[in-house]
Coordinates of C-alpha atoms in Angstrom, one line a residue:
M292 CA -77.8 56.2 -42.4
T293 CA -76.5 53.2 -44.3
M294 CA -79.0 50.4 -44.6
R295 CA -78.3 47.3 -42.6
L296 CA -79.5 43.8 -43.3
Y297 CA -79.3 40.6 -41.4
D298 CA -77.2 38.3 -43.5
S299 CA -78.2 34.7 -42.7
K300 CA -74.8 33.4 -43.9
A301 CA -72.8 35.8 -41.6
Q302 CA -75.5 35.5 -38.9
A303 CA -75.1 39.2 -38.2
L304 CA -76.3 42.6 -39.3
R305 CA -74.2 44.0 -42.1
D306 CA -74.1 47.3 -43.8
F307 CA -75.7 46.9 -47.2
T308 CA -73.4 48.0 -50.0
P309 CA -74.5 47.1 -53.5
L310 CA -72.1 45.5 -55.9
I311 CA -72.8 48.4 -58.3
P312 CA -73.6 51.7 -56.5
G313 CA -77.2 52.7 -57.1
K314 CA -78.2 49.4 -58.6
V315 CA -79.5 46.4 -56.6
G316 CA -80.0 42.9 -57.9
I317 CA -82.4 40.7 -55.9
Y318 CA -83.2 37.0 -56.5
V319 CA -86.1 35.5 -54.5
C320 CA -87.1 31.9 -54.7
G321 CA -90.6 31.9 -56.0
P322 CA -93.2 29.2 -55.7
T323 CA -93.2 25.6 -56.8
V324 CA -96.6 25.7 -58.6
Q325 CA -97.8 22.3 -57.4
S326 CA -100.9 23.4 -55.5
S327 CA -102.8 26.6 -54.5
P328 CA -100.9 29.4 -52.6
H329 CA -101.3 29.7 -48.9
I330 CA -100.7 32.4 -46.4
G331 CA -97.0 31.7 -46.0
H332 CA -96.5 32.2 -49.8
L333 CA -98.2 35.6 -49.6
R334 CA -96.2 36.6 -46.5
S335 CA -92.9 35.7 -48.1
A336 CA -93.6 37.6 -51.4
L337 CA -94.8 40.6 -49.4
V338 CA -91.6 40.8 -47.4
Y339 CA -89.4 41.2 -50.5
D340 CA -91.9 43.7 -52.0
Q341 CA -91.4 45.9 -48.9
L342 CA -87.6 45.6 -49.2
R343 CA -87.8 46.4 -52.9
R344 CA -90.0 49.4 -52.4
W345 CA -87.7 50.8 -49.7
L346 CA -84.6 50.3 -51.8
N347 CA -86.5 52.1 -54.7
Y348 CA -87.4 55.0 -52.3
R349 CA -83.8 55.3 -51.4
G350 CA -83.0 55.9 -55.0
N351 CA -81.8 52.5 -56.1
D352 CA -82.5 50.9 -59.5
V353 CA -83.7 47.5 -58.4
T354 CA -83.7 44.5 -60.7
F355 CA -86.0 42.0 -59.0
V356 CA -86.1 38.4 -60.1
R357 CA -88.6 35.9 -58.7
N358 CA -88.7 32.5 -60.4
V359 CA -91.4 30.0 -61.0
T360 CA -90.5 26.3 -60.4
D361 CA -92.7 24.7 -63.0
I362 CA -91.0 21.3 -63.2
D363 CA -90.6 19.2 -60.0
D364 CA -91.3 15.8 -58.5
K365 CA -94.4 17.1 -56.7
I366 CA -95.8 18.7 -59.8
L367 CA -95.5 15.4 -61.7
A368 CA -96.9 13.5 -58.8
N369 CA -99.9 15.8 -58.3
A370 CA -100.7 15.7 -62.0
A371 CA -100.6 12.0 -62.0
G372 CA -102.5 11.7 -58.8
G373 CA -105.2 14.0 -59.9
A374 CA -105.7 12.2 -63.1
A375 CA -105.9 8.9 -61.3
A376 CA -108.4 10.2 -58.8
S377 CA -110.7 12.0 -61.3
G378 CA -110.2 10.1 -64.5
S379 CA -109.1 13.4 -66.1
T380 CA -105.9 13.8 -68.1
E381 CA -104.5 17.2 -67.0
E382 CA -100.9 17.5 -68.2
W383 CA -98.2 18.4 -65.6
W384 CA -97.5 21.6 -67.4
A385 CA -101.2 22.5 -67.5
L386 CA -101.4 21.9 -63.7
A387 CA -98.3 24.0 -63.1
Y388 CA -99.7 26.9 -65.2
R389 CA -103.1 26.7 -63.5
F390 CA -101.5 27.1 -60.1
E391 CA -99.1 29.8 -61.4
L392 CA -102.1 31.9 -62.3
E393 CA -103.5 31.5 -58.7
F394 CA -100.2 32.7 -57.3
T395 CA -100.1 35.7 -59.7
A396 CA -103.7 36.6 -58.7
G397 CA -102.8 36.5 -55.0
Y398 CA -99.8 38.7 -55.5
D399 CA -101.8 41.2 -57.6
R400 CA -104.5 41.4 -55.0
L401 CA -102.0 42.3 -52.3
G402 CA -100.5 45.0 -54.5
I403 CA -97.1 43.2 -54.8
L404 CA -95.2 44.8 -57.6
P405 CA -94.6 42.4 -60.5
P406 CA -91.0 41.2 -60.8
T407 CA -88.6 42.7 -63.3
Y408 CA -88.2 39.2 -64.6
E409 CA -90.2 36.1 -63.6
P410 CA -88.5 33.2 -65.3
R411 CA -89.9 29.7 -65.4
A412 CA -87.5 26.9 -64.7
T413 CA -88.4 25.0 -67.9
A414 CA -87.1 28.0 -70.0
S415 CA -83.5 27.7 -68.6
V416 CA -82.7 24.0 -68.9
Q417 CA -79.8 24.7 -71.2
Q418 CA -78.3 27.1 -68.6
M419 CA -78.7 24.4 -65.9
Q420 CA -76.9 21.8 -68.1
D421 CA -74.1 24.3 -68.6
I422 CA -73.5 24.7 -64.9
I423 CA -73.6 20.9 -64.4
A424 CA -71.0 20.4 -67.1
R425 CA -68.7 23.0 -65.4
L426 CA -69.2 21.2 -62.1
I427 CA -68.2 17.8 -63.6
D428 CA -65.2 19.4 -65.3
R429 CA -64.1 20.9 -62.0
G430 CA -64.5 17.6 -60.2
H431 CA -67.5 18.6 -58.1
A432 CA -70.2 16.5 -59.8
Y433 CA -70.4 13.0 -61.3
P434 CA -72.8 11.0 -63.5
A435 CA -74.2 8.0 -61.7
G436 CA -72.5 4.8 -62.8
D437 CA -75.7 2.7 -62.9
G438 CA -77.0 3.9 -66.3
S439 CA -79.8 6.0 -64.7
S440 CA -78.6 9.3 -66.3
D441 CA -78.6 10.9 -62.9
V442 CA -75.9 13.4 -62.1
Y443 CA -75.0 14.3 -58.5
F444 CA -73.1 17.0 -56.7
D445 CA -70.2 15.5 -54.9
T446 CA -70.6 17.1 -51.4
R447 CA -67.3 15.8 -50.0
S448 CA -65.4 17.4 -52.9
W449 CA -66.4 20.9 -51.7
P450 CA -65.0 21.7 -48.2
A451 CA -67.2 24.8 -47.8
Y452 CA -70.4 22.7 -48.1
G453 CA -72.6 23.6 -45.1
E454 CA -71.2 27.2 -44.7
L455 CA -74.7 28.8 -45.0
T456 CA -76.3 26.9 -42.2
R457 CA -73.0 26.2 -40.3
Q458 CA -73.3 22.4 -40.3
G459 CA -70.7 19.8 -40.7
L460 CA -71.4 17.3 -43.5
D461 CA -71.6 14.3 -41.2
N462 CA -74.1 16.0 -39.0
M463 CA -76.4 17.0 -41.9
E464 CA -79.6 15.2 -42.9
Q465 CA -79.0 12.9 -45.9
A466 CA -80.3 14.1 -49.3
T467 CA -83.7 12.6 -50.1
D468 CA -84.3 14.4 -53.4
A469 CA -83.3 11.3 -55.5
D470 CA -82.9 7.6 -55.4
P471 CA -79.5 6.9 -53.6
R472 CA -78.7 4.0 -55.8
G473 CA -76.0 5.8 -57.9
K474 CA -74.6 8.1 -55.1
R475 CA -71.1 8.0 -53.8
D476 CA -72.3 9.6 -50.5
P477 CA -75.9 9.8 -49.1
H478 CA -75.5 13.5 -48.7
D479 CA -74.9 14.1 -52.4
F480 CA -77.9 15.8 -54.1
A481 CA -79.3 15.5 -57.6
L482 CA -78.3 18.0 -60.3
W483 CA -79.9 16.0 -63.1
K484 CA -82.6 13.3 -62.8
G485 CA -82.7 10.7 -65.4
H486 CA -86.0 10.0 -67.1
K487 CA -88.1 7.2 -65.5
P488 CA -90.6 5.1 -67.4
S489 CA -93.4 6.2 -65.1
E490 CA -92.9 9.9 -66.0
P491 CA -94.3 11.6 -69.1
L492 CA -91.9 12.0 -72.0
S493 CA -92.9 15.7 -72.1
A494 CA -91.1 16.1 -68.8
A495 CA -87.7 15.0 -70.2
W496 CA -85.0 17.0 -72.0
E497 CA -82.0 15.6 -73.8
S498 CA -78.6 16.1 -72.1
P499 CA -75.0 14.8 -72.4
W500 CA -75.9 12.3 -69.6
G501 CA -79.1 11.1 -71.0
A502 CA -82.7 12.3 -71.1
G503 CA -84.1 13.7 -67.9
R504 CA -84.9 16.9 -66.1
P505 CA -83.1 19.2 -63.7
G506 CA -83.0 18.8 -59.9
W507 CA -84.7 21.5 -57.9
H508 CA -81.6 23.2 -56.5
I509 CA -79.8 23.7 -59.9
E510 CA -82.8 25.6 -61.2
C511 CA -82.3 28.7 -59.0
S512 CA -78.5 28.7 -59.6
A513 CA -79.1 28.9 -63.3
M514 CA -81.9 31.4 -63.3
S515 CA -80.2 33.8 -60.9
A516 CA -77.0 33.8 -62.9
R517 CA -78.9 34.2 -66.2
Y518 CA -80.8 37.3 -65.1
L519 CA -78.5 38.9 -62.5
G520 CA -75.0 37.6 -63.4
A521 CA -72.6 35.3 -61.7
E522 CA -72.5 37.5 -58.6
F523 CA -75.4 39.6 -57.3
D524 CA -76.5 41.5 -54.2
I525 CA -79.4 39.7 -52.3
H526 CA -80.8 36.2 -52.3
G527 CA -84.1 35.9 -50.5
G528 CA -86.6 33.3 -49.5
G529 CA -88.4 31.6 -46.6
L530 CA -86.6 30.4 -43.6
D531 CA -87.6 26.8 -44.5
L532 CA -85.5 27.1 -47.6
R533 CA -82.1 27.6 -45.9
F534 CA -81.5 23.8 -45.8
P535 CA -81.2 22.0 -48.1
H536 CA -82.3 24.3 -50.9
H537 CA -80.2 27.4 -50.3
E538 CA -77.3 25.5 -48.9
N539 CA -77.1 23.4 -52.1
E540 CA -77.6 26.5 -54.3
L541 CA -74.6 28.2 -52.6
A542 CA -72.4 25.1 -52.9
Q543 CA -73.1 24.3 -56.6
S544 CA -72.8 27.9 -57.7
T545 CA -69.6 28.7 -55.9
A546 CA -68.1 25.3 -56.8
A547 CA -68.8 26.2 -60.4
G548 CA -66.8 29.4 -60.0
D549 CA -69.6 32.0 -59.5
G550 CA -69.5 34.6 -56.8
F551 CA -73.3 34.1 -56.3
A552 CA -75.2 36.0 -53.6
R553 CA -73.4 38.6 -51.4
Y554 CA -76.3 38.8 -48.8
W555 CA -78.7 36.1 -47.8
V556 CA -82.0 37.3 -46.4
H557 CA -84.6 34.9 -45.0
N558 CA -88.2 35.7 -43.8
G559 CA -89.9 34.0 -40.9
L560 CA -92.8 31.6 -41.3
V561 CA -96.5 31.7 -40.5
N562 CA -98.2 29.6 -37.7
V563 CA -101.9 29.1 -37.4
N564 CA -103.4 29.3 -33.9
G565 CA -100.0 28.6 -32.4
Q566 CA -99.2 25.6 -34.5
K567 CA -97.0 25.2 -37.5
M568 CA -99.1 25.2 -40.7
S569 CA -99.0 21.8 -42.3
K570 CA -101.0 19.6 -44.6
S571 CA -101.0 16.8 -42.0
L572 CA -102.6 19.0 -39.4
G573 CA -105.2 20.2 -41.9
N574 CA -104.7 23.8 -40.7
S575 CA -103.5 25.4 -44.0
V576 CA -104.9 28.9 -44.7
F577 CA -105.1 29.3 -48.5
A578 CA -104.7 32.7 -50.2
A579 CA -108.2 32.7 -51.7
E580 CA -109.7 31.9 -48.3
L581 CA -107.7 34.6 -46.5
L582 CA -108.6 37.3 -49.1
E583 CA -112.3 36.5 -48.7
K584 CA -112.1 37.4 -45.0
A585 CA -111.1 41.1 -45.4
R586 CA -110.2 43.7 -47.9
A587 CA -106.9 43.0 -49.6
I588 CA -105.3 46.1 -48.2
V589 CA -106.1 44.9 -44.7
V590 CA -104.6 41.5 -45.5
R591 CA -101.5 43.3 -46.7
Y592 CA -101.3 45.4 -43.6
Y593 CA -101.5 42.3 -41.4
L594 CA -99.0 40.2 -43.3
G595 CA -96.5 43.1 -43.4
A596 CA -96.8 44.5 -39.9
A597 CA -94.4 42.2 -38.1
H598 CA -90.7 42.2 -38.5
Y599 CA -89.8 40.1 -41.6
R600 CA -87.6 37.7 -39.6
S601 CA -90.2 36.9 -37.0
T602 CA -92.8 34.1 -37.0
I603 CA -96.3 35.5 -37.2
D604 CA -99.3 33.7 -35.7
Y605 CA -102.5 33.8 -37.6
H606 CA -105.7 33.6 -35.6
D607 CA -109.3 34.6 -35.9
G608 CA -108.8 38.2 -34.6
S609 CA -105.7 39.0 -36.6
L610 CA -107.5 40.7 -39.5
I611 CA -109.9 42.6 -37.1
E612 CA -106.9 44.2 -35.5
A613 CA -105.3 45.0 -38.8
E614 CA -108.6 46.5 -40.1
A615 CA -108.8 48.8 -37.1
A616 CA -105.2 50.0 -37.5
L617 CA -105.7 50.7 -41.2
E618 CA -109.0 52.5 -40.7
R619 CA -107.2 55.0 -38.4
I620 CA -104.9 55.9 -41.3
E621 CA -107.8 56.0 -43.8
S622 CA -109.9 58.2 -41.4
F623 CA -107.2 60.7 -40.9
L624 CA -106.5 61.1 -44.7
D625 CA -110.2 61.5 -45.4
R626 CA -110.6 64.0 -42.6
A627 CA -107.5 65.9 -43.6
D628 CA -108.6 66.2 -47.2
R629 CA -112.0 67.5 -46.2
R630 CA -110.8 70.0 -43.6
L631 CA -107.9 71.3 -45.7
A632 CA -110.1 71.6 -48.9
D633 CA -111.1 75.2 -48.2
T634 CA -107.7 76.4 -47.0
R635 CA -104.5 77.4 -48.8
F636 CA -102.9 74.2 -47.7
A637 CA -105.2 72.0 -49.7
G638 CA -103.1 69.4 -51.6
S639 CA -99.9 70.7 -49.9
G640 CA -97.5 68.9 -47.7
V641 CA -94.3 67.3 -49.0
E642 CA -94.7 63.5 -49.4
R643 CA -91.4 62.6 -47.7
V644 CA -91.0 60.1 -45.0
P645 CA -89.9 61.3 -41.5
D646 CA -86.3 60.7 -40.4
D647 CA -87.5 58.3 -37.7
F648 CA -89.3 56.2 -40.3
A649 CA -86.3 56.1 -42.5
E650 CA -84.0 55.1 -39.6
A651 CA -86.3 52.2 -38.8
M652 CA -86.5 51.0 -42.4
D653 CA -82.7 51.3 -42.7
D654 CA -82.3 49.1 -39.6
D655 CA -82.9 45.7 -41.1
L656 CA -86.4 46.7 -42.4
A657 CA -87.8 47.3 -39.0
V658 CA -91.4 47.7 -40.1
P659 CA -93.0 47.5 -36.7
Q660 CA -91.1 50.6 -35.6
A661 CA -91.8 52.3 -38.9
L662 CA -95.5 51.7 -38.4
G663 CA -95.2 53.2 -35.0
V664 CA -93.9 56.4 -36.6
L665 CA -96.8 56.3 -39.1
H666 CA -99.4 56.0 -36.4
D667 CA -97.8 58.7 -34.3
T668 CA -97.9 61.0 -37.3
V669 CA -101.6 60.1 -37.7
R670 CA -102.3 61.1 -34.1
A671 CA -100.3 64.3 -34.5
G672 CA -102.2 65.1 -37.7
N673 CA -105.6 64.7 -36.1
A674 CA -104.5 66.9 -33.2
A675 CA -103.4 69.6 -35.7
L676 CA -106.8 69.3 -37.4
D677 CA -108.5 69.7 -34.1
A678 CA -106.4 72.8 -33.4
E679 CA -107.0 74.1 -36.9
D680 CA -103.2 74.2 -37.4
W681 CA -103.6 73.7 -41.2
R682 CA -99.9 73.9 -42.0
E683 CA -99.0 71.1 -39.5
A684 CA -102.0 69.0 -40.6
A685 CA -100.9 69.3 -44.3
S686 CA -97.3 68.3 -43.3
A687 CA -98.7 65.2 -41.4
R688 CA -100.8 64.3 -44.4
G689 CA -97.8 64.4 -46.7
A690 CA -95.8 62.3 -44.4
V691 CA -98.5 59.7 -43.9
L692 CA -99.0 59.4 -47.7
A693 CA -95.2 58.9 -48.2
M694 CA -94.9 56.3 -45.4
S695 CA -98.0 54.3 -46.5
E696 CA -96.9 54.4 -50.1
V697 CA -93.5 52.9 -49.2
L698 CA -95.2 50.1 -47.2
G699 CA -97.7 49.6 -50.1
I700 CA -100.8 50.5 -47.9
N701 CA -101.6 53.9 -49.2
P702 CA -105.4 53.9 -49.2
L703 CA -105.5 56.6 -51.8
A704 CA -103.4 54.6 -54.3
P705 CA -105.5 53.6 -57.4
G706 CA -105.2 49.9 -56.6
W707 CA -106.9 50.2 -53.2
A708 CA -109.4 53.0 -53.7
V709 CA -113.0 52.0 -53.1
S710 CA -115.1 53.1 -55.9
T711 CA -118.1 55.2 -54.8
D712 CA -120.1 53.9 -57.7
Q713 CA -120.0 50.3 -56.5
P714 CA -123.6 49.2 -55.7
A715 CA -122.9 48.6 -52.0
M716 CA -121.3 52.1 -51.6
V717 CA -124.1 53.7 -53.5
A718 CA -126.6 52.2 -51.2
L719 CA -124.6 52.9 -48.0
T720 CA -124.0 56.5 -49.0
A721 CA -127.7 57.1 -49.7
L722 CA -128.7 55.6 -46.4
V723 CA -126.2 57.6 -44.3
E724 CA -126.9 60.9 -46.2
R725 CA -130.6 60.4 -45.5
L726 CA -130.0 59.8 -41.8
L727 CA -127.8 62.8 -41.6
L728 CA -130.5 64.9 -43.3
D729 CA -133.0 63.6 -40.7
R730 CA -130.6 64.4 -37.9
D731 CA -130.1 68.0 -39.2
T732 CA -133.8 68.5 -39.5
A733 CA -134.2 67.2 -35.9
R734 CA -131.6 69.6 -34.6
Q735 CA -133.1 72.5 -36.4
G736 CA -136.4 71.6 -34.7
R737 CA -134.6 71.4 -31.4
N738 CA -135.4 67.7 -31.1
F739 CA -132.0 66.9 -29.7
Q740 CA -133.1 63.5 -28.4
A741 CA -133.9 62.3 -31.9
A742 CA -130.7 63.9 -33.3
D743 CA -128.6 62.1 -30.7
R744 CA -130.3 58.8 -31.3
I745 CA -129.5 59.0 -35.1
R746 CA -125.9 59.8 -34.3
D747 CA -125.6 57.0 -31.8
E748 CA -127.0 54.5 -34.3
L749 CA -124.5 55.6 -36.9
V750 CA -121.6 55.4 -34.5
A751 CA -122.8 51.9 -33.4
A752 CA -122.6 50.9 -37.1
G753 CA -119.0 52.0 -37.4
I754 CA -119.7 55.4 -38.9
T755 CA -117.8 58.5 -37.6
I756 CA -119.7 61.8 -37.7
E757 CA -117.8 65.1 -37.7
D758 CA -119.8 68.4 -37.5
T759 CA -118.1 71.2 -39.3
P760 CA -119.2 74.7 -40.3
S761 CA -120.1 73.4 -43.8
G762 CA -122.2 70.6 -42.4
A763 CA -121.8 67.0 -41.1
H764 CA -119.3 64.7 -42.7
W765 CA -119.1 61.0 -42.2
S766 CA -116.4 58.3 -42.6
F767 CA -115.8 54.8 -41.5
D768 CA -114.7 54.6 -37.8

């Protein structure tokens, strides 16, 4: 089956055909590192990790680029505001790097694969200036005439402006990314921002139009072209970036003569208890806070379980539900490994995803349906173990491993494995093994009431006991 993706520009599902067969170029708008990452940042990064993993599984060589916006109005303002409030003197670039490290740590905790390239905006200023010069030469940009050194994109010079979000220019919100003093039209947006006396000199670069720094939108146009070429396969990002950011990227890149992105993919946002997450409501859920509430693999399961285009609603019970679902997968794999250990099927079972799983993933990355196949396979595998159908159990084990690996939730993968030599696990193992020994002693002495009480206590604590010919085995429920 050919993979289909929902193209936001076409507003339709389209067969995905890479520009170069077997090779896929993806550019995803990364974070503006002005403050700590929140749950929405994690969800967005995870969506494109799932897409990348599936394309890799399908045999594609994926070049994945996710940028870091490390120069921006808000970064400068937060550095200045923090210095004023605390009396410290943290430079804007130091603040940006500090938060960049927080984002990287959050991505790593969730098992998100590192990008092929992760360029910072400040490293591609020359490429940005080159695009701006091309736009001026083509009549689609102009330096402000007020001596500010600002340069603007001339929106009325480009008839296709608005094609991504299907808006007419006069019906659009006016651009608010720069002082309108030098604009020909209030919809024109900044390509280059002249240096202001209130800003640090370290945040200014020389240019043909005067010292200054790039506008936000030109940054992604330059970095995507630098690392993927003038035309590439997929541009991704959060739904909130469609306008104005992605609309402006598309306009300036195509007006400069580049083919730019062939498919536009946008992920849905995250609400908190039914409300849009916002600083004004004080309901932001930060990455560090979220990752303290559950194991990182559980957080990944939760954030990746919904369809990528849907809005997810975070509430207090969300991670509990995800933990229960993940533990069913973990319990089956643990049980299968133990029961198959003494059979000729130990370690067998081809790690290949079932056709139904592949069909779901090829259908616009339908992860909810794919997870349904995964859990159906877990149930079938447990039934096979109960029936001592070792061949079928081994086959289910292989399929579960393949599916969970594609989704990045394979509990046996090195990044997720819980070390049995961790102090908490050492203590828990000693306690459970001691109770199982007491239970076995009670059963041998025909004190079944005591044996049942021990079992009930373990079950109440979330421990599953399985009696086998080789003795009792335990796992987390």
